[in-house]
PDB file of C-alpha atoms in Angstrom:
ATOM      1  CA  MET A   1      -8.921 -22.357   2.337  1.00  0.00           C
ATOM      2  CA  TYR A   2     -10.346 -23.411  -1.046  1.00  0.00           C
ATOM      3  CA  VAL A   3     -10.994 -21.187  -4.054  1.00  0.00           C
ATOM      4  CA  GLY A   4     -14.257 -19.325  -3.719  1.00  0.00           C
ATOM      5  CA  SER A   5     -14.387 -19.481   0.062  1.00  0.00           C
ATOM      6  CA  LEU A   6     -15.103 -16.316   2.036  1.00  0.00           C
ATOM      7  CA  GLN A   7     -13.262 -14.993   5.049  1.00  0.00           C
ATOM      8  CA  ARG A   8     -14.951 -12.540   7.422  1.00  0.00           C
ATOM      9  CA  ILE A   9     -12.619  -9.635   8.142  1.00  0.00           C
ATOM     10  CA  LEU A  10     -12.939  -6.760  10.619  1.00  0.00           C
ATOM     11  CA  ILE A  11     -11.309  -3.602   9.300  1.00  0.00           C
ATOM     12  CA  THR A  12     -11.051  -0.540  11.515  1.00  0.00           C
ATOM     13  CA  ARG A  13     -11.425   2.922  10.060  1.00  0.00           C
ATOM     14  CA  LYS A  14      -7.722   3.477  10.718  1.00  0.00           C
ATOM     15  CA  ASP A  15      -6.846   0.905   8.040  1.00  0.00           C
ATOM     16  CA  PHE A  16      -8.207   3.221   5.354  1.00  0.00           C
ATOM     17  CA  GLY A  17      -6.280   6.300   6.493  1.00  0.00           C
ATOM     18  CA  PHE A  18      -3.176   4.835   8.088  1.00  0.00           C
ATOM     19  CA  VAL A  19      -1.750   1.912   6.167  1.00  0.00           C
ATOM     20  CA  GLY A  20       1.903   1.858   5.272  1.00  0.00           C
ATOM     21  CA  ASN A  21       5.327   1.938   6.743  1.00  0.00           C
ATOM     22  CA  PHE A  22       6.033   2.903  10.358  1.00  0.00           C
ATOM     23  CA  ALA A  23       8.326   5.812  11.263  1.00  0.00           C
ATOM     24  CA  MET A  24       9.790   5.358  14.732  1.00  0.00           C
ATOM     25  CA  LEU A  25      10.416   8.286  17.066  1.00  0.00           C
ATOM     26  CA  ARG A  26      13.315   7.057  19.140  1.00  0.00           C
ATOM     27  CA  SER A  27      13.573   7.896  22.832  1.00  0.00           C
ATOM     28  CA  SER A  28      16.533   5.973  24.181  1.00  0.00           C
ATOM     29  CA  ALA A  29      19.219   6.470  26.798  1.00  0.00           C
ATOM     30  CA  SER A  30      21.719   7.369  24.073  1.00  0.00           C
ATOM     31  CA  ASP A  31      19.759  10.584  23.459  1.00  0.00           C
ATOM     32  CA  LYS A  32      21.202  12.057  26.644  1.00  0.00           C
ATOM     33  CA  ASP A  33      24.752  11.299  25.519  1.00  0.00           C
ATOM     34  CA  GLU A  34      24.067  12.849  22.129  1.00  0.00           C
ATOM     35  CA  LYS A  35      22.598  15.931  23.800  1.00  0.00           C
ATOM     36  CA  ARG A  36      25.676  16.374  25.990  1.00  0.00           C
ATOM     37  CA  LYS A  37      27.943  16.054  22.969  1.00  0.00           C
ATOM     38  CA  LEU A  38      25.990  18.677  21.031  1.00  0.00           C
ATOM     39  CA  GLU A  39      25.993  21.047  23.989  1.00  0.00           C
ATOM     40  CA  CYS A  40      29.751  20.664  24.436  1.00  0.00           C
ATOM     41  CA  ASP A  41      30.363  21.310  20.735  1.00  0.00           C
ATOM     42  CA  VAL A  42      28.346  24.518  21.003  1.00  0.00           C
ATOM     43  CA  ILE A  43      29.849  25.784  24.249  1.00  0.00           C
ATOM     44  CA  ILE A  44      33.495  25.263  23.315  1.00  0.00           C
ATOM     45  CA  ASP A  45      33.076  27.108  20.002  1.00  0.00           C
ATOM     46  CA  PRO A  46      34.670  30.525  20.687  1.00  0.00           C
ATOM     47  CA  LYS A  47      32.885  32.110  17.717  1.00  0.00           C
ATOM     48  CA  ARG A  48      29.467  31.777  19.346  1.00  0.00           C
ATOM     49  CA  THR A  49      28.116  34.443  21.664  1.00  0.00           C
ATOM     50  CA  LYS A  50      26.538  33.626  25.011  1.00  0.00           C
ATOM     51  CA  LEU A  51      23.077  34.424  23.607  1.00  0.00           C
ATOM     52  CA  GLU A  52      23.584  32.014  20.683  1.00  0.00           C
ATOM     53  CA  VAL A  53      24.668  29.275  23.066  1.00  0.00           C
ATOM     54  CA  GLU A  54      21.579  29.783  25.239  1.00  0.00           C
ATOM     55  CA  LYS A  55      19.288  29.641  22.191  1.00  0.00           C
ATOM     56  CA  VAL A  56      20.826  26.408  20.947  1.00  0.00           C
ATOM     57  CA  GLU A  57      20.708  24.844  24.416  1.00  0.00           C
ATOM     58  CA  LYS A  58      17.039  25.786  24.771  1.00  0.00           C
ATOM     59  CA  LYS A  59      16.258  24.235  21.393  1.00  0.00           C
ATOM     60  CA  LEU A  60      18.142  21.045  22.271  1.00  0.00           C
ATOM     61  CA  ASN A  61      16.419  20.729  25.643  1.00  0.00           C
ATOM     62  CA  HIS A  62      12.977  21.172  24.068  1.00  0.00           C
ATOM     63  CA  SER A  63      13.738  18.611  21.351  1.00  0.00           C
ATOM     64  CA  PHE A  64      14.944  15.914  23.733  1.00  0.00           C
ATOM     65  CA  ARG A  65      12.223  16.555  26.324  1.00  0.00           C
ATOM     66  CA  SER A  66       9.585  16.223  23.613  1.00  0.00           C
ATOM     67  CA  LYS A  67      10.916  12.795  22.636  1.00  0.00           C
ATOM     68  CA  GLN A  68      11.208  11.566  26.195  1.00  0.00           C
ATOM     69  CA  LYS A  69       7.654  12.586  27.144  1.00  0.00           C
ATOM     70  CA  LEU A  70       5.958  10.821  24.233  1.00  0.00           C
ATOM     71  CA  PRO A  71       3.546   8.149  25.517  1.00  0.00           C
ATOM     72  CA  ILE A  72       4.165   4.615  24.290  1.00  0.00           C
ATOM     73  CA  HIS A  73       1.204   4.579  21.893  1.00  0.00           C
ATOM     74  CA  MET A  74       2.510   7.723  20.152  1.00  0.00           C
ATOM     75  CA  ARG A  75       6.091   6.582  19.562  1.00  0.00           C
ATOM     76  CA  TYR A  76       5.131   5.011  16.252  1.00  0.00           C
ATOM     77  CA  ALA A  77       3.742   7.326  13.579  1.00  0.00           C
ATOM     78  CA  LYS A  78       1.892   5.786  10.650  1.00  0.00           C
ATOM     79  CA  GLN A  79       1.880   7.306   7.187  1.00  0.00           C
ATOM     80  CA  PRO A  80      -1.528   7.882   5.564  1.00  0.00           C
ATOM     81  CA  LEU A  81      -2.027   5.668   2.509  1.00  0.00           C
ATOM     82  CA  PHE A  82      -4.844   7.573   0.814  1.00  0.00           C
ATOM     83  CA  GLN A  83      -3.749  11.112   1.668  1.00  0.00           C
ATOM     84  CA  ASN A  84      -3.278  11.830  -2.046  1.00  0.00           C
ATOM     85  CA  LYS A  85      -6.481  11.004  -3.926  1.00  0.00           C
ATOM     86  CA  ASP A  86      -4.633  11.070  -7.266  1.00  0.00           C
ATOM     87  CA  ILE A  87      -3.367   7.544  -6.627  1.00  0.00           C
ATOM     88  CA  PHE A  88      -6.811   6.279  -7.630  1.00  0.00           C
ATOM     89  CA  LYS A  89      -6.176   7.623 -11.140  1.00  0.00           C
ATOM     90  CA  GLU A  90      -2.937   5.726 -11.724  1.00  0.00           C
ATOM     91  CA  THR A  91      -4.731   2.720 -13.266  1.00  0.00           C
ATOM     92  CA  GLU A  92      -8.109   1.041 -13.751  1.00  0.00           C
ATOM     93  CA  TYR A  93      -9.594  -2.394 -13.229  1.00  0.00           C
ATOM     94  CA  TYR A  94     -10.818  -4.691 -15.957  1.00  0.00           C
ATOM     95  CA  PHE A  95     -12.513  -8.066 -15.633  1.00  0.00           C
ATOM     96  CA  GLU A  96     -11.686 -11.150 -17.648  1.00  0.00           C
ATOM     97  CA  ASN A  97     -12.460 -14.866 -17.307  1.00  0.00           C
ATOM     98  CA  GLY A  98     -13.647 -14.515 -13.711  1.00  0.00           C
ATOM     99  CA  PHE A  99     -10.659 -12.430 -12.555  1.00  0.00           C
ATOM    100  CA  ARG A 100     -10.240  -8.835 -11.464  1.00  0.00           C
ATOM    101  CA  LYS A 101      -7.187  -7.451 -13.244  1.00  0.00           C
ATOM    102  CA  VAL A 102      -5.270  -4.175 -13.198  1.00  0.00           C
ATOM    103  CA  HIS A 103      -3.938  -2.375 -16.252  1.00  0.00           C
ATOM    104  CA  PRO A 104      -0.121  -2.077 -15.971  1.00  0.00           C
ATOM    105  CA  TYR A 105       1.085   1.324 -14.783  1.00  0.00           C
ATOM    106  CA  TYR A 106       4.268   3.150 -13.844  1.00  0.00           C
ATOM    107  CA  PHE A 107       5.095   3.181 -10.153  1.00  0.00           C
ATOM    108  CA  ASP A 108       7.898   4.712  -8.073  1.00  0.00           C
ATOM    109  CA  PHE A 109       9.434   2.251  -5.615  1.00  0.00           C
ATOM    110  CA  ASN A 110      11.061   4.318  -2.841  1.00  0.00           C
ATOM    111  CA  THR A 111      13.130   3.124   0.098  1.00  0.00           C
ATOM    112  CA  PHE A 112      15.985   4.240   2.325  1.00  0.00           C
ATOM    113  CA  CYS A 113      19.394   2.584   2.550  1.00  0.00           C
ATOM    114  CA  LYS A 114      19.486  -0.080   5.258  1.00  0.00           C
ATOM    115  CA  GLY A 115      22.525  -0.861   7.369  1.00  0.00           C
ATOM    116  CA  ARG A 116      23.260  -4.105   5.545  1.00  0.00           C
ATOM    117  CA  TRP A 117      23.374  -2.235   2.222  1.00  0.00           C
ATOM    118  CA  LEU A 118      26.142   0.201   3.191  1.00  0.00           C
ATOM    119  CA  GLY A 119      29.000   0.058   0.706  1.00  0.00           C
ATOM    120  CA  LYS A 120      27.057  -2.150  -1.712  1.00  0.00           C
ATOM    121  CA  THR A 121      26.147  -1.101  -5.237  1.00  0.00           C
ATOM    122  CA  LEU A 122      22.628  -0.590  -6.523  1.00  0.00           C
ATOM    123  CA  ARG A 123      23.135  -3.635  -8.724  1.00  0.00           C
ATOM    124  CA  GLU A 124      23.903  -5.827  -5.702  1.00  0.00           C
ATOM    125  CA  VAL A 125      20.915  -4.517  -3.736  1.00  0.00           C
ATOM    126  CA  TYR A 126      18.429  -4.883  -6.597  1.00  0.00           C
ATOM    127  CA  THR A 127      19.704  -8.377  -7.368  1.00  0.00           C
ATOM    128  CA  THR A 128      19.536  -9.718  -3.806  1.00  0.00           C
ATOM    129  CA  GLU A 129      16.807  -7.662  -2.107  1.00  0.00           C
ATOM    130  CA  PHE A 130      14.363  -6.854  -4.925  1.00  0.00           C
ATOM    131  CA  SER A 131      14.374 -10.002  -7.027  1.00  0.00           C
ATOM    132  CA  LEU A 132      10.710  -9.580  -8.035  1.00  0.00           C
ATOM    133  CA  TYR A 133      11.996  -7.775 -11.138  1.00  0.00           C
ATOM    134  CA  PRO A 134      15.005  -8.986 -13.172  1.00  0.00           C
ATOM    135  CA  ILE A 135      18.052  -6.744 -13.197  1.00  0.00           C
ATOM    136  CA  GLU A 136      17.365  -5.899 -16.856  1.00  0.00           C
ATOM    137  CA  HIS A 137      14.309  -3.896 -15.751  1.00  0.00           C
ATOM    138  CA  TYR A 138      16.478  -1.693 -13.548  1.00  0.00           C
ATOM    139  CA  GLU A 139      19.112  -1.289 -16.274  1.00  0.00           C
ATOM    140  CA  ARG A 140      16.403  -0.099 -18.660  1.00  0.00           C
ATOM    141  CA  ALA A 141      15.079   2.275 -16.000  1.00  0.00           C
ATOM    142  CA  VAL A 142      18.576   3.782 -15.613  1.00  0.00           C
ATOM    143  CA  LEU A 143      18.650   4.622 -19.332  1.00  0.00           C
ATOM    144  CA  GLU A 144      15.256   6.326 -18.968  1.00  0.00           C
ATOM    145  CA  GLY A 145      16.353   8.307 -15.891  1.00  0.00           C
ATOM    146  CA  GLY A 146      14.019   6.326 -13.646  1.00  0.00           C
ATOM    147  CA  VAL A 147      16.563   5.184 -11.032  1.00  0.00           C
ATOM    148  CA  LYS A 148      17.523   7.896  -8.557  1.00  0.00           C
ATOM    149  CA  VAL A 149      19.583   8.274  -5.396  1.00  0.00           C
ATOM    150  CA  ASN A 150      18.527  11.223  -3.246  1.00  0.00           C
ATOM    151  CA  LEU A 151      16.227  12.383  -6.085  1.00  0.00           C
ATOM    152  CA  LYS A 152      19.133  12.592  -8.571  1.00  0.00           C
ATOM    153  CA  PRO A 153      19.168  10.212 -11.585  1.00  0.00           C
ATOM    154  CA  VAL A 154      22.097   7.796 -11.684  1.00  0.00           C
ATOM    155  CA  VAL A 155      23.957   6.797 -14.844  1.00  0.00           C
ATOM    156  CA  SER A 156      24.936   3.335 -13.622  1.00  0.00           C
ATOM    157  CA  LEU A 157      23.833   0.642 -11.189  1.00  0.00           C
ATOM    158  CA  ASP A 158      27.401   0.499  -9.886  1.00  0.00           C
ATOM    159  CA  VAL A 159      26.819   3.498  -7.582  1.00  0.00           C
ATOM    160  CA  LYS A 160      27.731   2.605  -3.993  1.00  0.00           C
ATOM    161  CA  LEU A 161      25.204   3.369  -1.271  1.00  0.00           C
ATOM    162  CA  ARG A 162      25.819   5.473   1.823  1.00  0.00           C
ATOM    163  CA  ASP A 163      23.926   5.877   5.067  1.00  0.00           C
ATOM    164  CA  ASN A 164      20.491   7.543   4.744  1.00  0.00           C
ATOM    165  CA  ASP A 165      20.510   7.462   0.937  1.00  0.00           C
ATOM    166  CA  MET A 166      17.005   7.470  -0.536  1.00  0.00           C
ATOM    167  CA  ILE A 167      16.666   5.065  -3.457  1.00  0.00           C
ATOM    168  CA  SER A 168      13.964   5.422  -6.108  1.00  0.00           C
ATOM    169  CA  ALA A 169      13.154   3.242  -9.101  1.00  0.00           C
ATOM    170  CA  ARG A 170      10.344   3.964 -11.552  1.00  0.00           C
ATOM    171  CA  LEU A 171       9.158   0.681 -13.063  1.00  0.00           C
ATOM    172  CA  HIS A 172       6.250  -0.565 -15.145  1.00  0.00           C
ATOM    173  CA  ARG A 173       4.201  -2.440 -12.563  1.00  0.00           C
ATOM    174  CA  HIS A 174       2.146  -5.523 -13.431  1.00  0.00           C
ATOM    175  CA  GLU A 175      -0.117  -6.661 -10.603  1.00  0.00           C
ATOM    176  CA  ALA A 176      -1.252 -10.243 -10.153  1.00  0.00           C
ATOM    177  CA  PRO A 177      -4.962 -10.938 -10.835  1.00  0.00           C
ATOM    178  CA  VAL A 178      -7.441 -11.852  -8.100  1.00  0.00           C
ATOM    179  CA  LEU A 179     -10.830 -13.545  -8.204  1.00  0.00           C
ATOM    180  CA  ASP A 180     -13.674 -11.386  -9.460  1.00  0.00           C
ATOM    181  CA  THR A 181     -15.814 -11.972  -6.371  1.00  0.00           C
ATOM    182  CA  LYS A 182     -17.939  -9.225  -4.855  1.00  0.00           C
ATOM    183  CA  VAL A 183     -16.777  -7.952  -1.457  1.00  0.00           C
ATOM    184  CA  GLU A 184     -19.889  -8.199   0.718  1.00  0.00           C
ATOM    185  CA  ILE A 185     -20.182  -5.440   3.334  1.00  0.00           C
ATOM    186  CA  ILE A 186     -21.735  -6.809   6.538  1.00  0.00           C
ATOM    187  CA  GLU A 187     -21.493  -3.711   8.750  1.00  0.00           C
ATOM    188  CA  ASP A 188     -20.327  -0.158   8.093  1.00  0.00           C
ATOM    189  CA  ASN A 189     -20.306   2.442  10.859  1.00  0.00           C
ATOM    190  CA  SER A 190     -18.119   5.259  12.196  1.00  0.00           C
ATOM    191  CA  LYS A 191     -15.748   2.852  13.998  1.00  0.00           C
ATOM    192  CA  TYR A 192     -15.280  -0.145  11.713  1.00  0.00           C
ATOM    193  CA  VAL A 193     -16.234  -1.953   8.527  1.00  0.00           C
ATOM    194  CA  VAL A 194     -17.001  -5.692   8.529  1.00  0.00           C
ATOM    195  CA  VAL A 195     -16.770  -7.473   5.179  1.00  0.00           C
ATOM    196  CA  ASN A 196     -16.686 -10.948   3.713  1.00  0.00           C
ATOM    197  CA  LYS A 197     -13.242 -11.022   2.102  1.00  0.00           C
ATOM    198  CA  PRO A 198     -13.014 -13.310  -0.928  1.00  0.00           C
ATOM    199  CA  SER A 199     -10.020 -15.600  -1.163  1.00  0.00           C
ATOM    200  CA  SER A 200      -6.984 -14.572  -3.265  1.00  0.00           C
ATOM    201  CA  ILE A 201      -7.312 -10.890  -2.250  1.00  0.00           C
ATOM    202  CA  PRO A 202      -4.742  -9.599   0.284  1.00  0.00           C
ATOM    203  CA  ILE A 203      -5.958  -7.085   2.856  1.00  0.00           C
ATOM    204  CA  HIS A 204      -3.130  -4.546   2.499  1.00  0.00           C
ATOM    205  CA  PRO A 205      -0.767  -3.754  -0.424  1.00  0.00           C
ATOM    206  CA  CYS A 206       2.088  -6.260  -0.500  1.00  0.00           C
ATOM    207  CA  GLY A 207       4.394  -7.878  -3.036  1.00  0.00           C
ATOM    208  CA  ARG A 208       2.648  -8.011  -6.420  1.00  0.00           C
ATOM    209  CA  PHE A 209      -0.604  -6.548  -5.074  1.00  0.00           C
ATOM    210  CA  ARG A 210      -1.529  -2.899  -4.602  1.00  0.00           C
ATOM    211  CA  ASN A 211      -4.705  -1.816  -6.384  1.00  0.00           C
ATOM    212  CA  ASN A 212      -5.852  -5.430  -6.141  1.00  0.00           C
ATOM    213  CA  SER A 213      -5.713  -5.342  -2.323  1.00  0.00           C
ATOM    214  CA  LEU A 214      -8.864  -5.177  -0.195  1.00  0.00           C
ATOM    215  CA  VAL A 215      -8.305  -1.658   1.181  1.00  0.00           C
ATOM    216  CA  TYR A 216      -7.807  -0.268  -2.336  1.00  0.00           C
ATOM    217  CA  ILE A 217     -10.864  -2.066  -3.716  1.00  0.00           C
ATOM    218  CA  LEU A 218     -13.040  -0.746  -0.882  1.00  0.00           C
ATOM    219  CA  ALA A 219     -11.565   2.764  -1.078  1.00  0.00           C
ATOM    220  CA  LYS A 220     -12.223   2.982  -4.814  1.00  0.00           C
TER     221      LYS A 220
END
């Protein structure tokens, strides 16, 4: 594809309301084993009354039945991207030399600890997994209280990560420019939007693009 070329894209209405990470609702055979273990832990506890045991068992049965009865198309829940309209106020566009640019802005990068990160330090993870920013950016963010683990600011990048830790880093984000080409809307109805997508503009937020992605441009 050459610069200036147009690509016709079909975007469903769901792309505007449900773009982002996927949260999986697991329904596996191991659930039954976990349920049995929980029930045994409850029943053998002599401090619990019979009524308490029955209440806990009922709650467990309802929880596991709910997971097992989920149809396939509902086992993946998408997070709404534009649920909070304030995200449109975080920055503004400006146009220069034929490019659409975004004023730099502060942004919170949030993620959860992955299995391969267990026991590693924040410094190791940011160096190997998030190399888009040099480590000096994260060190500066630590001094400003912008790096957090489980919503608590850390004083050093040498903190070791544990399972299910939530990691946050507030950084000054600089998005890459894209071509200042008008997005032509071909069709817009209740089910979908058809547009001519200019080159250089990604469809969804990714890497160095967020406000300069197609869904953000159209939403704004």
